[in-house]
N, CA and C atoms as an extended XYZ file, in Angstrom:
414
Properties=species:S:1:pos:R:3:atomname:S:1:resname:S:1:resid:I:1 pbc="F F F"
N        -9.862       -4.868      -10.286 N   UNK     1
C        -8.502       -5.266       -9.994 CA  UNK     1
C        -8.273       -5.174       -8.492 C   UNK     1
N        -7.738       -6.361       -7.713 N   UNK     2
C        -7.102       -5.966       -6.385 CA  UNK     2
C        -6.098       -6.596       -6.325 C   UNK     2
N        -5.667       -5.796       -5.051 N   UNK     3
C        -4.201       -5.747       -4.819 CA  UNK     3
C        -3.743       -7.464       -3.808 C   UNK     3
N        -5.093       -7.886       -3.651 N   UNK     4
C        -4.668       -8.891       -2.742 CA  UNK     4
C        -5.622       -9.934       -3.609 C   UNK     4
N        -5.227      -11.556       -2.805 N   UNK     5
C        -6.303      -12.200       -3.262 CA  UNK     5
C        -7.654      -12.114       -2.283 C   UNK     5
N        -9.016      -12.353       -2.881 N   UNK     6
C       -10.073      -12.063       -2.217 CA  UNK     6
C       -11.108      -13.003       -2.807 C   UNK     6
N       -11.410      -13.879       -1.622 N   UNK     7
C       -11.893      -15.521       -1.929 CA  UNK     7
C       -13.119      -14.708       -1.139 C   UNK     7
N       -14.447      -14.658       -2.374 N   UNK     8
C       -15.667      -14.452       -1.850 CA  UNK     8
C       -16.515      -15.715       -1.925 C   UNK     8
N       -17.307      -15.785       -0.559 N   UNK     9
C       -17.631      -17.274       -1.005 CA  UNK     9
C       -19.361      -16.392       -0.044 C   UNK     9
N       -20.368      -17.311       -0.698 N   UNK    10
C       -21.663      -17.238       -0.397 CA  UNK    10
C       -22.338      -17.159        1.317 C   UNK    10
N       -22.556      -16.932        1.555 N   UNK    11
C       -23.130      -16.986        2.790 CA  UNK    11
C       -24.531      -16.419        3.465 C   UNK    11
N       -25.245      -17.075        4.718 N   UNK    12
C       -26.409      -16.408        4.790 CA  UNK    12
C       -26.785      -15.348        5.341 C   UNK    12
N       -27.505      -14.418        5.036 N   UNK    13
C       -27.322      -13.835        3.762 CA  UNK    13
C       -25.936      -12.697        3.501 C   UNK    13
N       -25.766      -12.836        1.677 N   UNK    14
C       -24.845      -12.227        1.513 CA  UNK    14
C       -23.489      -13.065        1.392 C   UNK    14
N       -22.864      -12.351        1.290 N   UNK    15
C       -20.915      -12.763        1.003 CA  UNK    15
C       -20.192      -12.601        1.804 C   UNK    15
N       -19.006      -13.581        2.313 N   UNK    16
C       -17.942      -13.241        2.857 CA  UNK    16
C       -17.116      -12.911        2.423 C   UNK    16
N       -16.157      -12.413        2.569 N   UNK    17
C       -14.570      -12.031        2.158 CA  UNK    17
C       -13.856      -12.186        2.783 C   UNK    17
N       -12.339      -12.638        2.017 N   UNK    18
C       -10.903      -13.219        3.188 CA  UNK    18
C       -10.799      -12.673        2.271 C   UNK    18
N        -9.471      -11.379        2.411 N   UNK    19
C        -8.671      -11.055        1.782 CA  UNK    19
C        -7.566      -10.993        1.927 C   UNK    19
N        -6.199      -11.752        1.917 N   UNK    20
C        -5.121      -12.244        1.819 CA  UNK    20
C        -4.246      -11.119        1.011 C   UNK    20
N        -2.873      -10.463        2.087 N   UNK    21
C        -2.453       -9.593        1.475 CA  UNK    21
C        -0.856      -10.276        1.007 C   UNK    21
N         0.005       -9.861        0.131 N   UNK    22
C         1.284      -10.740        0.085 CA  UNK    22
C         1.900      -10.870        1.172 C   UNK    22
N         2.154      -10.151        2.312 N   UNK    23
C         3.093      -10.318        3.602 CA  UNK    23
C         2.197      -10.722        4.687 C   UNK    23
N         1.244      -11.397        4.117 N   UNK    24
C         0.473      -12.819        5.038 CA  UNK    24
C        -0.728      -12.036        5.853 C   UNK    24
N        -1.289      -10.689        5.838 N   UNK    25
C        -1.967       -9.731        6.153 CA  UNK    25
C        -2.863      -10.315        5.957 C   UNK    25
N        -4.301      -10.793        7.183 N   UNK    26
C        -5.489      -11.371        6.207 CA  UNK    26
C        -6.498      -10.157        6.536 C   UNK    26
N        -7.942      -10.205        6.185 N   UNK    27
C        -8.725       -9.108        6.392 CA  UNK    27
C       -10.390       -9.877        6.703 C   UNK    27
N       -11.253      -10.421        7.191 N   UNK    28
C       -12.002      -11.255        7.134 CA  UNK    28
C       -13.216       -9.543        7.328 C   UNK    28
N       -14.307      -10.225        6.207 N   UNK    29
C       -15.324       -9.189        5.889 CA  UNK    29
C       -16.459       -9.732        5.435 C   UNK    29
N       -17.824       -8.921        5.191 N   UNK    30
C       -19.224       -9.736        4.960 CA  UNK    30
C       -19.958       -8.155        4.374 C   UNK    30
N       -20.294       -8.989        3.287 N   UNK    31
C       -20.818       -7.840        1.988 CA  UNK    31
C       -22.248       -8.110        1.942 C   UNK    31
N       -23.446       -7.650        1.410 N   UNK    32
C       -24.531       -8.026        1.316 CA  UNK    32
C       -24.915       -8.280       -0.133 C   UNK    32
N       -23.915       -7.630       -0.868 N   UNK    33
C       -24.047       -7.934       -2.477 CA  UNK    33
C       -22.658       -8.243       -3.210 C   UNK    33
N       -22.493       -8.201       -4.315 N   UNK    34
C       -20.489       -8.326       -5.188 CA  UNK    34
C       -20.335       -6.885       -5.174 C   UNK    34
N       -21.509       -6.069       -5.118 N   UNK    35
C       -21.091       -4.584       -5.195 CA  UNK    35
C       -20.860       -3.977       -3.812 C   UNK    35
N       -20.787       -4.429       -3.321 N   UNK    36
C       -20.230       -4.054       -1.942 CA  UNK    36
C       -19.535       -4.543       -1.344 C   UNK    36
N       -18.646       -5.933       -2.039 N   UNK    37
C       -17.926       -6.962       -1.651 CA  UNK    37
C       -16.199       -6.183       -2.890 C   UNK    37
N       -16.847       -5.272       -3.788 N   UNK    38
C       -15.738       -4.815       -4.585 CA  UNK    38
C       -15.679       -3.472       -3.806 C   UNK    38
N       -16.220       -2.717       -3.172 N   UNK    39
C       -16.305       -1.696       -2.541 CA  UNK    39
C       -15.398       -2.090       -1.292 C   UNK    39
N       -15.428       -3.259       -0.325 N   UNK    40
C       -14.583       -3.101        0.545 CA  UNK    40
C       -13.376       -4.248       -0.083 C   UNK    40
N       -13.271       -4.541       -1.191 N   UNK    41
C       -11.959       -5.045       -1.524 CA  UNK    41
C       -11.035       -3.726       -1.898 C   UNK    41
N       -11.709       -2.921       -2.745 N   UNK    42
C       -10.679       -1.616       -2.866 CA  UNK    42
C       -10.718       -0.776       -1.590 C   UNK    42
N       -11.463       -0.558       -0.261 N   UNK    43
C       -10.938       -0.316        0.358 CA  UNK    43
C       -10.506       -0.464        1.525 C   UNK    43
N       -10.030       -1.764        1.154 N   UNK    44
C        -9.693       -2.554        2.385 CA  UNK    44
C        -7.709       -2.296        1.340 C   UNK    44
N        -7.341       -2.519        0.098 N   UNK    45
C        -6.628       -2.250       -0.476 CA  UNK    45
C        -6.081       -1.157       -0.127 C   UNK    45
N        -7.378       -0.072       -0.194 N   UNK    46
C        -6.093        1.830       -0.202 CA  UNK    46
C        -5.745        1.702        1.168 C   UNK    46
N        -6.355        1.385        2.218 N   UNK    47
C        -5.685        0.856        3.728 CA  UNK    47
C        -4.659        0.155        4.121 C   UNK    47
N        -4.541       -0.754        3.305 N   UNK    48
C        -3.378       -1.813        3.487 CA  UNK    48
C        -2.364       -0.380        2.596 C   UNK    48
N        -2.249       -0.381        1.391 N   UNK    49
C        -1.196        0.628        0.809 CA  UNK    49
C        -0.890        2.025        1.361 C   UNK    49
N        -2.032        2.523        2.263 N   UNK    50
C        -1.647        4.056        2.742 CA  UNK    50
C        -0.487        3.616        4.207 C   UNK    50
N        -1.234        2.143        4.688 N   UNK    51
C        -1.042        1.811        5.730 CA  UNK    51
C         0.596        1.327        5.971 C   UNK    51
N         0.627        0.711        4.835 N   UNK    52
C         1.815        0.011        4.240 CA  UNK    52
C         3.120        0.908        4.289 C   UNK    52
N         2.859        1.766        3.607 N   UNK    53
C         3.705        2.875        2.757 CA  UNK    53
C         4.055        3.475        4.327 C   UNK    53
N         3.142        3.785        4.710 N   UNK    54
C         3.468        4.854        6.183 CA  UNK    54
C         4.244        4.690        7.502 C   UNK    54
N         4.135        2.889        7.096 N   UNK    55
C         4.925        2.640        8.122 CA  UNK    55
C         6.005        2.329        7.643 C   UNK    55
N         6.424        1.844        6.388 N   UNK    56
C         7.843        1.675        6.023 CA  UNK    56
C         8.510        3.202        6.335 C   UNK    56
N         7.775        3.999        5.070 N   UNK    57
C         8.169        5.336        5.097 CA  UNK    57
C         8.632        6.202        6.824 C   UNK    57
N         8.135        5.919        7.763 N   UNK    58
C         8.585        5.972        9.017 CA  UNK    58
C         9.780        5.736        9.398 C   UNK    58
N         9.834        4.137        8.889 N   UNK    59
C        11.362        3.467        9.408 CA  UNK    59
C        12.329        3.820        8.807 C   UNK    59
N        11.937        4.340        7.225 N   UNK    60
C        13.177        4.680        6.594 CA  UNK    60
C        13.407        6.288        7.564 C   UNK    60
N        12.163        7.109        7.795 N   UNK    61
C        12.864        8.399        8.124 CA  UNK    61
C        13.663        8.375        9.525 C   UNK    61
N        13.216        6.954       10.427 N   UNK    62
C        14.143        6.979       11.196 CA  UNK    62
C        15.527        6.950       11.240 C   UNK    62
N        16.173        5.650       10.204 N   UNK    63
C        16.954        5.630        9.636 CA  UNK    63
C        17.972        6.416        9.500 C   UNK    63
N        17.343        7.470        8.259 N   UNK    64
C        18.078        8.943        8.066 CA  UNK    64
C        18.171        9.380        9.165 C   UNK    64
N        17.512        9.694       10.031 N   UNK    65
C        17.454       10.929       11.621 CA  UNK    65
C        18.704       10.217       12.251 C   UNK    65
N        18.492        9.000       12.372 N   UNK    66
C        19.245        8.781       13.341 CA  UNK    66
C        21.012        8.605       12.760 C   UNK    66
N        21.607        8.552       11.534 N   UNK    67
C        22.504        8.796       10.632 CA  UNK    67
C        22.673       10.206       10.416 C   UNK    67
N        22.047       10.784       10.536 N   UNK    68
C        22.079       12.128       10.078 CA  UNK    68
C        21.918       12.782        8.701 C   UNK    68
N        21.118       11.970        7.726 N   UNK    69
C        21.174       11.900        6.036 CA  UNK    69
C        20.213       12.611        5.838 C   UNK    69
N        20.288       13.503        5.164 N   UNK    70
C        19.343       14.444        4.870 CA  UNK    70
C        18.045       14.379        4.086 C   UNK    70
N        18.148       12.956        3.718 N   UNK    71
C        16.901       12.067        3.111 CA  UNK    71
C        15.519       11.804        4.384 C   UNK    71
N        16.020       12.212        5.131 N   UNK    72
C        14.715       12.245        6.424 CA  UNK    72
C        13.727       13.148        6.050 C   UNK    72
N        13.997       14.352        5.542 N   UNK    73
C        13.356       15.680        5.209 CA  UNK    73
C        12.556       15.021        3.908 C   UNK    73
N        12.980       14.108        2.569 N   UNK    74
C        12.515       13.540        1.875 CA  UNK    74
C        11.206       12.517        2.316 C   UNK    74
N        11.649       11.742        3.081 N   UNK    75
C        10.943       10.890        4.042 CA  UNK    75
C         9.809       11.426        4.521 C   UNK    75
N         9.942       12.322        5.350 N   UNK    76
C         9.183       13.282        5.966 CA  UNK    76
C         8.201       13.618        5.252 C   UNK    76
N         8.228       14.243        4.005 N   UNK    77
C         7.256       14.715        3.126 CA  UNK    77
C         6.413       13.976        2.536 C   UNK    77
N         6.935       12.399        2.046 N   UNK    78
C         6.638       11.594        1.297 CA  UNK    78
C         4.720       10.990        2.598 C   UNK    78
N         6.081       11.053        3.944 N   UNK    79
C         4.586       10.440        4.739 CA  UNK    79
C         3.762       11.126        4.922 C   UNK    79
N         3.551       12.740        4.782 N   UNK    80
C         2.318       13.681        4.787 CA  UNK    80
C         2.307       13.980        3.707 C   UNK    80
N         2.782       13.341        2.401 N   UNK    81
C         1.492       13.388        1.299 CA  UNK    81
C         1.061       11.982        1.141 C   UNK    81
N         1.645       10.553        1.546 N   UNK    82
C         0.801        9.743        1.555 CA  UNK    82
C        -0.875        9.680        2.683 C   UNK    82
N        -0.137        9.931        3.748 N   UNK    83
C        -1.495       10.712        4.830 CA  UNK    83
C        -2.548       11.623        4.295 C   UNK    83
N        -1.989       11.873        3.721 N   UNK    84
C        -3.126       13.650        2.749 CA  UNK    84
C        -4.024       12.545        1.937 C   UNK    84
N        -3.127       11.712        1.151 N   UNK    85
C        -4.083       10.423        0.016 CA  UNK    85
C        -4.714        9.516        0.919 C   UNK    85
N        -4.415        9.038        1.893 N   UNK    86
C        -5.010        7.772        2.704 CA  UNK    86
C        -6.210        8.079        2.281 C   UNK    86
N        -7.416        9.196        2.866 N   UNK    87
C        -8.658        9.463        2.842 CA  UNK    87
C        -9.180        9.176        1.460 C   UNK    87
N        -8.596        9.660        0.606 N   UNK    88
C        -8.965        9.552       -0.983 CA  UNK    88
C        -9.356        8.222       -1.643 C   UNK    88
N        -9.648        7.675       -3.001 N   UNK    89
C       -10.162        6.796       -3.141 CA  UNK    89
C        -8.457        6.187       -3.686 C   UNK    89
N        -8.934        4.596       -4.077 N   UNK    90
C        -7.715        3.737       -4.143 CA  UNK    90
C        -6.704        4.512       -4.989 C   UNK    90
N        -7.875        4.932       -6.317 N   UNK    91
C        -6.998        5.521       -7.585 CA  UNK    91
C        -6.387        6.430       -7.436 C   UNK    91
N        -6.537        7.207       -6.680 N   UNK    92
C        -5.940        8.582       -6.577 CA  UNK    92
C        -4.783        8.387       -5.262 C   UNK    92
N        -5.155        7.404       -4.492 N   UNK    93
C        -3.742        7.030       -3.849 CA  UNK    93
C        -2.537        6.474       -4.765 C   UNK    93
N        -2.880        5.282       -5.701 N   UNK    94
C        -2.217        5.116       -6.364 CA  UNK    94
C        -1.546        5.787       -7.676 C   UNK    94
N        -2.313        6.911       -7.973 N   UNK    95
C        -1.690        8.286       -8.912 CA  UNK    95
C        -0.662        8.997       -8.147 C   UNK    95
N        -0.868        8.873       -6.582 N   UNK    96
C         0.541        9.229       -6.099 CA  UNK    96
C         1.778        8.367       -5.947 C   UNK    96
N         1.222        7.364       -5.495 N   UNK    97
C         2.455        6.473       -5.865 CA  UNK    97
C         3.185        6.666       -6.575 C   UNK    97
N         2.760        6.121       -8.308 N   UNK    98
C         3.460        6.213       -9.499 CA  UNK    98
C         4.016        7.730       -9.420 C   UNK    98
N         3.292        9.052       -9.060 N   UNK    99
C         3.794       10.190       -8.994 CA  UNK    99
C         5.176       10.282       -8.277 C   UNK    99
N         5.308        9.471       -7.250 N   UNK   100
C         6.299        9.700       -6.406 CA  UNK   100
C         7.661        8.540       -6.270 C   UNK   100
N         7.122        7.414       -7.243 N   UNK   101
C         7.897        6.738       -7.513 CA  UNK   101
C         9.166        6.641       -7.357 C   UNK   101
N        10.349        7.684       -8.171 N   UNK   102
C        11.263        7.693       -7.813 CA  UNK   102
C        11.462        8.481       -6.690 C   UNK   102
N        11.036        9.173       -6.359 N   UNK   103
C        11.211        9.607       -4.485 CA  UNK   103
C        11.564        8.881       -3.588 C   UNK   103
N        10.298        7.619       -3.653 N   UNK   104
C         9.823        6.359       -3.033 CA  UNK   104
C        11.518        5.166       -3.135 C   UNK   104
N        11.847        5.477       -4.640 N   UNK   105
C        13.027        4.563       -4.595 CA  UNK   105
C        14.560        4.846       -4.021 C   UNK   105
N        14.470        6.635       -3.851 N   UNK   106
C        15.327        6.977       -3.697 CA  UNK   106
C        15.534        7.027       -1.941 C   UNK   106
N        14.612        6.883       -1.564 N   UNK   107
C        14.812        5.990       -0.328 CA  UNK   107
C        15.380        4.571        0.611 C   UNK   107
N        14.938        3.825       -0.790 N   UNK   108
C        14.645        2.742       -0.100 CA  UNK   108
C        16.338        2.293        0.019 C   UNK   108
N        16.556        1.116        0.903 N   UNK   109
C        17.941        0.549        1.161 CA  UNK   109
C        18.299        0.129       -0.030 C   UNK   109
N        19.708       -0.142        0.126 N   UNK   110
C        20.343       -0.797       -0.776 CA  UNK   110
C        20.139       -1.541       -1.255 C   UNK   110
N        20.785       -2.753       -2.437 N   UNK   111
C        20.468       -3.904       -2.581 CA  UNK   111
C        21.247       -4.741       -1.167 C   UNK   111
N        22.365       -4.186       -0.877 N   UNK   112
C        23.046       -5.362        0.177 CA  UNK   112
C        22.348       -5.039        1.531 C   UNK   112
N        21.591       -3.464        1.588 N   UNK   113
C        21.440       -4.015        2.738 CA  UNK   113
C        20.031       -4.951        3.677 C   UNK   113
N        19.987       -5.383        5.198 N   UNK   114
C        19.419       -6.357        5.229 CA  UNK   114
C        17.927       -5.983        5.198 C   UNK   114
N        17.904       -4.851        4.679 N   UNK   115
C        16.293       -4.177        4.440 CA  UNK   115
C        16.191       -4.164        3.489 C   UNK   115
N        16.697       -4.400        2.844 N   UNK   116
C        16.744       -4.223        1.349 CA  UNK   116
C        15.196       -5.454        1.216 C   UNK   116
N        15.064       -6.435        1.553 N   UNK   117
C        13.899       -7.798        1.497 CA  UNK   117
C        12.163       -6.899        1.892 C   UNK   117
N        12.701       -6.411        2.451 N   UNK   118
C        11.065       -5.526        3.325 CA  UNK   118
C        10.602       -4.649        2.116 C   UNK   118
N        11.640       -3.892        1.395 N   UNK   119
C        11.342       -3.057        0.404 CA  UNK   119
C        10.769       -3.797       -0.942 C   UNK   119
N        11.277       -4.959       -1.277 N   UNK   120
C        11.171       -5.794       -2.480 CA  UNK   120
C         9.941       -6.820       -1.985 C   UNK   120
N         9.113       -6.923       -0.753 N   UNK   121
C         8.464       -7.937       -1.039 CA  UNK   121
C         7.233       -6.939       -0.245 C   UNK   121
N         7.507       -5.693       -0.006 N   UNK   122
C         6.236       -4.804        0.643 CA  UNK   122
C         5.787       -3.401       -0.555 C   UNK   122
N         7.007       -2.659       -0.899 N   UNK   123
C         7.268       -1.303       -1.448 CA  UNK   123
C         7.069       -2.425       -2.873 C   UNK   123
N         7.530       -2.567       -3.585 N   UNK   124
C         7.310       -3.061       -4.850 CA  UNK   124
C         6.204       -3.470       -5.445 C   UNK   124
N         6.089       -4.340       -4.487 N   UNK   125
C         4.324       -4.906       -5.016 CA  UNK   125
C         3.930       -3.599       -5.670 C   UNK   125
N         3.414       -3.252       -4.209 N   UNK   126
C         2.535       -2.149       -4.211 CA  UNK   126
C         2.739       -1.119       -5.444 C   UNK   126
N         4.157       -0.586       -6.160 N   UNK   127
C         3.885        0.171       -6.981 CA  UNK   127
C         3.721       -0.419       -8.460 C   UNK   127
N         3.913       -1.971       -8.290 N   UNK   128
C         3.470       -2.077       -9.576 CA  UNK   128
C         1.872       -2.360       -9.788 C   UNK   128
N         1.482       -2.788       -8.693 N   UNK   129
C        -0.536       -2.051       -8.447 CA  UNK   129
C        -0.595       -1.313       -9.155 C   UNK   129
N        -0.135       -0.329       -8.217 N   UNK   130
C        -0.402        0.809       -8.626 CA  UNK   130
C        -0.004        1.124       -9.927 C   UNK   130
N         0.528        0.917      -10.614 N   UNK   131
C         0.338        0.719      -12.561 CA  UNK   131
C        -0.010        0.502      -13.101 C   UNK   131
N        -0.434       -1.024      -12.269 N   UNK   132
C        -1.302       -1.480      -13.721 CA  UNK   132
C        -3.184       -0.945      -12.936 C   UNK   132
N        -3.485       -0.379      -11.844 N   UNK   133
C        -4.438        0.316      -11.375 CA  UNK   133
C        -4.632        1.423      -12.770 C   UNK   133
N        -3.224        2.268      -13.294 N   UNK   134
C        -3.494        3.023      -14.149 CA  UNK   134
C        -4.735        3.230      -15.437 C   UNK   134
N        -5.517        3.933      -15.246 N   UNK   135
C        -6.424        3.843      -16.603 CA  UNK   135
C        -7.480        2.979      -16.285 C   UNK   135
N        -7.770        2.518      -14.812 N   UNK   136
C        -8.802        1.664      -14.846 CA  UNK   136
C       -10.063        2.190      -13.975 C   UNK   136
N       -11.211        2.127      -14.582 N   UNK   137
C       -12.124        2.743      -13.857 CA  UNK   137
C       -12.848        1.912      -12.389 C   UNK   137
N       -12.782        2.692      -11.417 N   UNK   138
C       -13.058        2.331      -10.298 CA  UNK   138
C       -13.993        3.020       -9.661 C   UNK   138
């Protein structure tokens, strides 16, 4: 399963990879086998999602700091335990996700406000990955 699309096409010798993330992110790569072409699709994946997460999660704690909302301290935590997972493998980044889920939502902007689009087409994806990632061996 990946999180992006990933157009492997033949080459000499070995495989290329474009991997195309939803917010237009591309990743251009060269495998020597499919087993090493699924090896850097998942982790070219937990990168984009540790990567992802860390920088939203940033902007929201700016957000709070600079409002004064005590959801910064929430914020705060959320980005040094996603940092703690970055290193880890995809699955176990994404066991935090779903773990932290509503944390993750209880962050995010409103529906009206104009961030509200960054959260629904970056933060969302990603945790429903991370679901259906659930139960799958990697």
């Amino acid at each position: 399963m990946i999180f992006a699309e990933a157009i492997v096409t033949k080459n000499e010798p070995g495989l290329r990879l474009v991997v195309n993330y939803p917010d237009g992110h591309k990743v251009n790569a060269s495998a020597v086998n499919e087993g090493e072409a699924k090896r850097l699709v998942y982790f070219y994946n937990r990168l984009y999602i540790s990567d992802t997460l860390t920088h939203w999660l940033n902007q929201r704690k700016n957000v709070f700091t600079h409002v004064n909302d005590p959801r910064s301290a929430d914020a705060e935590v959320l980005i040094s335990q996603v940092r703690n997972y970055s290193k880890t493998s995809l699955k176990q980044l994404c066991e935090l996700v779903i773990k932290k889920e509503q944390a993750i939502s209880g962050i995010a902007p409103g529906t009206k406000s104009r961030h509200y689009g960054n959260y629904e087409r970056l933060i969302i994806p990603i945790i429903r990955f991370c679901k259906q990632m659930k139960g799958i061996e990697v």
